[in-house]
JSON list of C-alpha atoms in Angstrom, two decimals:
[
{"chain": "A", "resi": 1, "resn": "MET", "atom": "CA", "xyz": [20.47, -36.96, 10.38]},
{"chain": "A", "resi": 2, "resn": "ILE", "atom": "CA", "xyz": [20.04, -33.64, 13.13]},
{"chain": "A", "resi": 3, "resn": "HIS", "atom": "CA", "xyz": [22.98, -32.22, 10.68]},
{"chain": "A", "resi": 4, "resn": "LYS", "atom": "CA", "xyz": [20.77, -33.13, 7.35]},
{"chain": "A", "resi": 5, "resn": "ASN", "atom": "CA", "xyz": [17.44, -31.37, 9.46]},
{"chain": "A", "resi": 6, "resn": "PHE", "atom": "CA", "xyz": [19.38, -28.35, 10.50]},
{"chain": "A", "resi": 7, "resn": "LEU", "atom": "CA", "xyz": [20.85, -27.77, 7.01]},
{"chain": "A", "resi": 8, "resn": "LEU", "atom": "CA", "xyz": [17.80, -27.89, 5.51]},
{"chain": "A", "resi": 9, "resn": "LEU", "atom": "CA", "xyz": [15.96, -25.78, 8.21]},
{"chain": "A", "resi": 10, "resn": "PHE", "atom": "CA", "xyz": [18.85, -22.79, 6.98]},
{"chain": "A", "resi": 11, "resn": "PHE", "atom": "CA", "xyz": [18.46, -23.45, 3.61]},
{"chain": "A", "resi": 12, "resn": "PHE", "atom": "CA", "xyz": [14.76, -22.94, 3.65]},
{"chain": "A", "resi": 13, "resn": "VAL", "atom": "CA", "xyz": [15.82, -19.57, 5.76]},
{"chain": "A", "resi": 14, "resn": "VAL", "atom": "CA", "xyz": [17.84, -18.10, 3.69]},
{"chain": "A", "resi": 15, "resn": "ILE", "atom": "CA", "xyz": [15.43, -19.00, 0.69]},
{"chain": "A", "resi": 16, "resn": "SER", "atom": "CA", "xyz": [12.63, -17.11, 1.95]},
{"chain": "A", "resi": 17, "resn": "ASN", "atom": "CA", "xyz": [14.66, -14.19, 3.88]},
{"chain": "A", "resi": 18, "resn": "VAL", "atom": "CA", "xyz": [15.58, -13.39, -0.43]},
{"chain": "A", "resi": 19, "resn": "ILE", "atom": "CA", "xyz": [12.29, -14.44, -2.01]},
{"chain": "A", "resi": 20, "resn": "ASN", "atom": "CA", "xyz": [10.42, -12.28, 0.40]},
{"chain": "A", "resi": 21, "resn": "ALA", "atom": "CA", "xyz": [13.67, -9.00, 0.94]},
{"chain": "A", "resi": 22, "resn": "GLN", "atom": "CA", "xyz": [11.86, -5.88, 1.54]},
{"chain": "A", "resi": 23, "resn": "HIS", "atom": "CA", "xyz": [13.84, -3.09, 1.80]},
{"chain": "A", "resi": 24, "resn": "SER", "atom": "CA", "xyz": [13.43, 0.91, 2.05]},
{"chain": "A", "resi": 25, "resn": "LEU", "atom": "CA", "xyz": [13.09, 3.97, 0.05]},
{"chain": "A", "resi": 26, "resn": "SER", "atom": "CA", "xyz": [14.96, 7.42, 1.00]},
{"chain": "A", "resi": 27, "resn": "LEU", "atom": "CA", "xyz": [13.10, 9.73, -0.96]},
{"chain": "A", "resi": 28, "resn": "ASN", "atom": "CA", "xyz": [14.47, 13.99, -0.70]},
{"chain": "A", "resi": 29, "resn": "ILE", "atom": "CA", "xyz": [12.16, 16.06, -2.04]},
{"chain": "A", "resi": 30, "resn": "ASP", "atom": "CA", "xyz": [13.65, 19.63, -2.21]},
{"chain": "A", "resi": 31, "resn": "GLY", "atom": "CA", "xyz": [11.45, 22.80, -4.71]},
{"chain": "A", "resi": 32, "resn": "ILE", "atom": "CA", "xyz": [9.28, 22.85, -1.88]},
{"chain": "A", "resi": 33, "resn": "THR", "atom": "CA", "xyz": [8.31, 27.12, -1.56]},
{"chain": "A", "resi": 34, "resn": "SER", "atom": "CA", "xyz": [6.41, 27.19, 1.71]},
{"chain": "A", "resi": 35, "resn": "GLU", "atom": "CA", "xyz": [5.65, 25.58, 4.74]},
{"chain": "A", "resi": 36, "resn": "GLU", "atom": "CA", "xyz": [1.25, 25.74, 4.67]},
{"chain": "A", "resi": 37, "resn": "GLY", "atom": "CA", "xyz": [-0.08, 22.61, 4.14]},
{"chain": "A", "resi": 38, "resn": "ASN", "atom": "CA", "xyz": [1.41, 18.66, 3.53]},
{"chain": "A", "resi": 39, "resn": "ILE", "atom": "CA", "xyz": [3.70, 16.84, 0.91]},
{"chain": "A", "resi": 40, "resn": "CYS", "atom": "CA", "xyz": [1.76, 13.69, -0.38]},
{"chain": "A", "resi": 41, "resn": "PHE", "atom": "CA", "xyz": [3.25, 10.72, -1.93]},
{"chain": "A", "resi": 42, "resn": "ALA", "atom": "CA", "xyz": [1.80, 8.08, -3.33]},
{"chain": "A", "resi": 43, "resn": "ILE", "atom": "CA", "xyz": [3.28, 4.90, -4.83]},
{"chain": "A", "resi": 44, "resn": "TYR", "atom": "CA", "xyz": [1.87, 2.17, -7.66]},
{"chain": "A", "resi": 45, "resn": "THR", "atom": "CA", "xyz": [3.08, -0.94, -9.08]},
{"chain": "A", "resi": 46, "resn": "ASN", "atom": "CA", "xyz": [1.48, -0.11, -12.81]},
{"chain": "A", "resi": 47, "resn": "GLU", "atom": "CA", "xyz": [-0.44, 1.39, -15.24]},
{"chain": "A", "resi": 48, "resn": "SER", "atom": "CA", "xyz": [-3.98, 0.28, -14.46]},
{"chain": "A", "resi": 49, "resn": "SER", "atom": "CA", "xyz": [-3.04, 2.00, -10.65]},
{"chain": "A", "resi": 50, "resn": "PHE", "atom": "CA", "xyz": [-0.65, 4.64, -12.60]},
{"chain": "A", "resi": 51, "resn": "LEU", "atom": "CA", "xyz": [-2.65, 7.53, -10.44]},
{"chain": "A", "resi": 52, "resn": "LYS", "atom": "CA", "xyz": [-5.72, 6.62, -9.49]},
{"chain": "A", "resi": 53, "resn": "PHE", "atom": "CA", "xyz": [-5.87, 7.46, -5.47]},
{"chain": "A", "resi": 54, "resn": "ASP", "atom": "CA", "xyz": [-8.03, 4.11, -4.61]},
{"chain": "A", "resi": 55, "resn": "LYS", "atom": "CA", "xyz": [-5.37, 2.00, -6.29]},
{"chain": "A", "resi": 56, "resn": "VAL", "atom": "CA", "xyz": [-2.66, 2.92, -4.47]},
{"chain": "A", "resi": 57, "resn": "PHE", "atom": "CA", "xyz": [0.14, 0.39, -3.20]},
{"chain": "A", "resi": 58, "resn": "LYS", "atom": "CA", "xyz": [1.58, 3.28, -0.17]},
{"chain": "A", "resi": 59, "resn": "PHE", "atom": "CA", "xyz": [0.59, 6.43, 0.18]},
{"chain": "A", "resi": 60, "resn": "GLY", "atom": "CA", "xyz": [2.30, 8.91, 3.26]},
{"chain": "A", "resi": 61, "resn": "SER", "atom": "CA", "xyz": [2.02, 13.20, 3.99]},
{"chain": "A", "resi": 62, "resn": "GLY", "atom": "CA", "xyz": [4.39, 14.93, 6.04]},
{"chain": "A", "resi": 63, "resn": "LYS", "atom": "CA", "xyz": [4.60, 18.32, 7.38]},
{"chain": "A", "resi": 64, "resn": "ALA", "atom": "CA", "xyz": [5.51, 20.90, 4.50]},
{"chain": "A", "resi": 65, "resn": "VAL", "atom": "CA", "xyz": [8.74, 22.35, 4.65]},
{"chain": "A", "resi": 66, "resn": "LYS", "atom": "CA", "xyz": [10.02, 24.87, 2.81]},
{"chain": "A", "resi": 67, "resn": "GLY", "atom": "CA", "xyz": [13.30, 23.86, 1.18]},
{"chain": "A", "resi": 68, "resn": "SER", "atom": "CA", "xyz": [13.11, 19.96, 1.46]},
{"chain": "A", "resi": 69, "resn": "THR", "atom": "CA", "xyz": [11.71, 17.48, 2.58]},
{"chain": "A", "resi": 70, "resn": "ALA", "atom": "CA", "xyz": [13.08, 13.73, 2.69]},
{"chain": "A", "resi": 71, "resn": "PHE", "atom": "CA", "xyz": [10.35, 10.00, 3.51]},
{"chain": "A", "resi": 72, "resn": "GLN", "atom": "CA", "xyz": [11.67, 7.12, 4.26]},
{"chain": "A", "resi": 73, "resn": "ILE", "atom": "CA", "xyz": [9.77, 4.23, 3.11]},
{"chain": "A", "resi": 74, "resn": "THR", "atom": "CA", "xyz": [10.15, 0.91, 4.43]},
{"chain": "A", "resi": 75, "resn": "ASP", "atom": "CA", "xyz": [9.40, -2.37, 3.41]},
{"chain": "A", "resi": 76, "resn": "LEU", "atom": "CA", "xyz": [8.65, -2.69, -0.37]},
{"chain": "A", "resi": 77, "resn": "PRO", "atom": "CA", "xyz": [9.74, -6.10, -1.97]},
{"chain": "A", "resi": 78, "resn": "ASP", "atom": "CA", "xyz": [11.75, -5.65, -5.17]},
{"chain": "A", "resi": 79, "resn": "GLY", "atom": "CA", "xyz": [9.85, -4.59, -8.59]},
{"chain": "A", "resi": 80, "resn": "ASP", "atom": "CA", "xyz": [8.71, -1.39, -10.03]},
{"chain": "A", "resi": 81, "resn": "TYR", "atom": "CA", "xyz": [7.56, 1.73, -8.61]},
{"chain": "A", "resi": 82, "resn": "ALA", "atom": "CA", "xyz": [6.21, 4.39, -10.15]},
{"chain": "A", "resi": 83, "resn": "ILE", "atom": "CA", "xyz": [5.80, 7.79, -8.02]},
{"chain": "A", "resi": 84, "resn": "ALA", "atom": "CA", "xyz": [3.81, 10.51, -7.27]},
{"chain": "A", "resi": 85, "resn": "ILE", "atom": "CA", "xyz": [4.23, 13.49, -5.25]},
{"chain": "A", "resi": 86, "resn": "PHE", "atom": "CA", "xyz": [2.05, 17.11, -4.46]},
{"chain": "A", "resi": 87, "resn": "HIS", "atom": "CA", "xyz": [2.46, 19.68, -2.37]},
{"chain": "A", "resi": 88, "resn": "ASP", "atom": "CA", "xyz": [-1.31, 19.64, -0.37]},
{"chain": "A", "resi": 89, "resn": "ALA", "atom": "CA", "xyz": [-0.79, 23.30, 0.50]},
{"chain": "A", "resi": 90, "resn": "ASN", "atom": "CA", "xyz": [-4.21, 25.02, 1.44]},
{"chain": "A", "resi": 91, "resn": "GLY", "atom": "CA", "xyz": [-3.91, 20.78, 3.99]},
{"chain": "A", "resi": 92, "resn": "ASN", "atom": "CA", "xyz": [-8.10, 19.10, 2.07]},
{"chain": "A", "resi": 93, "resn": "LYS", "atom": "CA", "xyz": [-5.93, 16.24, 0.52]},
{"chain": "A", "resi": 94, "resn": "ASN", "atom": "CA", "xyz": [-6.23, 16.74, -2.99]},
{"chain": "A", "resi": 95, "resn": "LEU", "atom": "CA", "xyz": [-4.37, 18.01, -5.76]},
{"chain": "A", "resi": 96, "resn": "ASP", "atom": "CA", "xyz": [-5.87, 21.31, -6.74]},
{"chain": "A", "resi": 97, "resn": "THR", "atom": "CA", "xyz": [-6.31, 21.86, -10.37]},
{"chain": "A", "resi": 98, "resn": "ASN", "atom": "CA", "xyz": [-8.28, 24.28, -12.46]},
{"chain": "A", "resi": 99, "resn": "ILE", "atom": "CA", "xyz": [-10.85, 24.37, -15.02]},
{"chain": "A", "resi": 100, "resn": "LEU", "atom": "CA", "xyz": [-9.21, 22.96, -16.95]},
{"chain": "A", "resi": 101, "resn": "GLY", "atom": "CA", "xyz": [-7.50, 20.31, -14.90]},
{"chain": "A", "resi": 102, "resn": "ILE", "atom": "CA", "xyz": [-4.18, 21.74, -14.16]},
{"chain": "A", "resi": 103, "resn": "PRO", "atom": "CA", "xyz": [-2.38, 21.16, -11.61]},
{"chain": "A", "resi": 104, "resn": "LYS", "atom": "CA", "xyz": [-2.46, 24.82, -8.96]},
{"chain": "A", "resi": 105, "resn": "GLU", "atom": "CA", "xyz": [-0.01, 22.66, -6.78]},
{"chain": "A", "resi": 106, "resn": "GLN", "atom": "CA", "xyz": [3.35, 21.44, -7.02]},
{"chain": "A", "resi": 107, "resn": "ILE", "atom": "CA", "xyz": [3.92, 18.10, -8.14]},
{"chain": "A", "resi": 108, "resn": "ALA", "atom": "CA", "xyz": [6.65, 15.67, -9.14]},
{"chain": "A", "resi": 109, "resn": "PHE", "atom": "CA", "xyz": [7.18, 12.01, -10.49]},
{"chain": "A", "resi": 110, "resn": "SER", "atom": "CA", "xyz": [9.66, 9.52, -10.14]},
{"chain": "A", "resi": 111, "resn": "LYS", "atom": "CA", "xyz": [11.27, 10.23, -13.28]},
{"chain": "A", "resi": 112, "resn": "GLY", "atom": "CA", "xyz": [8.46, 12.08, -16.17]},
{"chain": "A", "resi": 113, "resn": "LYS", "atom": "CA", "xyz": [7.40, 15.28, -15.46]},
{"chain": "A", "resi": 114, "resn": "MET", "atom": "CA", "xyz": [3.56, 17.11, -16.69]},
{"chain": "A", "resi": 115, "resn": "LYS", "atom": "CA", "xyz": [3.80, 17.24, -20.41]},
{"chain": "A", "resi": 116, "resn": "MET", "atom": "CA", "xyz": [1.43, 20.23, -22.22]},
{"chain": "A", "resi": 117, "resn": "PHE", "atom": "CA", "xyz": [-1.81, 17.49, -21.81]},
{"chain": "A", "resi": 118, "resn": "GLY", "atom": "CA", "xyz": [-1.62, 15.89, -18.88]},
{"chain": "A", "resi": 119, "resn": "PRO", "atom": "CA", "xyz": [0.78, 13.64, -16.42]},
{"chain": "A", "resi": 120, "resn": "PRO", "atom": "CA", "xyz": [3.47, 11.85, -17.96]},
{"chain": "A", "resi": 121, "resn": "LYS", "atom": "CA", "xyz": [2.06, 7.87, -17.83]},
{"chain": "A", "resi": 122, "resn": "PHE", "atom": "CA", "xyz": [3.73, 4.91, -15.83]},
{"chain": "A", "resi": 123, "resn": "GLU", "atom": "CA", "xyz": [6.31, 3.54, -18.24]},
{"chain": "A", "resi": 124, "resn": "GLU", "atom": "CA", "xyz": [7.70, 7.26, -18.22]},
{"chain": "A", "resi": 125, "resn": "CYS", "atom": "CA", "xyz": [8.21, 7.98, -14.29]},
{"chain": "A", "resi": 126, "resn": "VAL", "atom": "CA", "xyz": [9.14, 3.40, -13.55]},
{"chain": "A", "resi": 127, "resn": "PHE", "atom": "CA", "xyz": [11.87, 2.35, -11.90]},
{"chain": "A", "resi": 128, "resn": "THR", "atom": "CA", "xyz": [13.08, -1.41, -10.12]},
{"chain": "A", "resi": 129, "resn": "LEU", "atom": "CA", "xyz": [13.58, -0.93, -6.89]},
{"chain": "A", "resi": 130, "resn": "ASN", "atom": "CA", "xyz": [15.98, -4.71, -6.38]},
{"chain": "A", "resi": 131, "resn": "SER", "atom": "CA", "xyz": [17.85, -3.04, -3.36]},
{"chain": "A", "resi": 132, "resn": "ASN", "atom": "CA", "xyz": [17.63, -0.22, -0.15]},
{"chain": "A", "resi": 133, "resn": "MET", "atom": "CA", "xyz": [17.07, 2.93, -2.22]},
{"chain": "A", "resi": 134, "resn": "GLU", "atom": "CA", "xyz": [17.97, 7.13, -2.23]},
{"chain": "A", "resi": 135, "resn": "MET", "atom": "CA", "xyz": [15.58, 9.32, -4.90]},
{"chain": "A", "resi": 136, "resn": "LYS", "atom": "CA", "xyz": [15.32, 13.24, -5.04]},
{"chain": "A", "resi": 137, "resn": "ILE", "atom": "CA", "xyz": [12.57, 14.96, -6.86]},
{"chain": "A", "resi": 138, "resn": "SER", "atom": "CA", "xyz": [12.44, 17.99, -7.26]},
{"chain": "A", "resi": 139, "resn": "LEU", "atom": "CA", "xyz": [8.65, 20.03, -7.05]},
{"chain": "A", "resi": 140, "resn": "GLN", "atom": "CA", "xyz": [7.53, 21.58, -9.85]}
]
């Protein structure tokens, strides 16, 4: 009886670890043109939240380092994600744009690129995370 209980407990522990798997994403950002301000990133999980600052799944920032900088993002469950990054050169915690809405600061996305008439869509930026991953993104 004790042997069966032990096996059951072991089975549930293994299954719960598989179901609740958490991964890390090593995000390497290059193309940073100055050391002013911060590099900011936002992670989104679906189209309806994409590029909406109040619906970010996970975000972070760090001091800009000319050339490149890196972030280690942890505790990400299996899933589909899209990332938006910008260089907040003036440190105002906003992506500055001109009167047409075109960014004045460097930006980048996990896959997609800025278009003539706006940012890429979620499905153009999405990637699937199901294990630890390393990603390199270049600011434009």
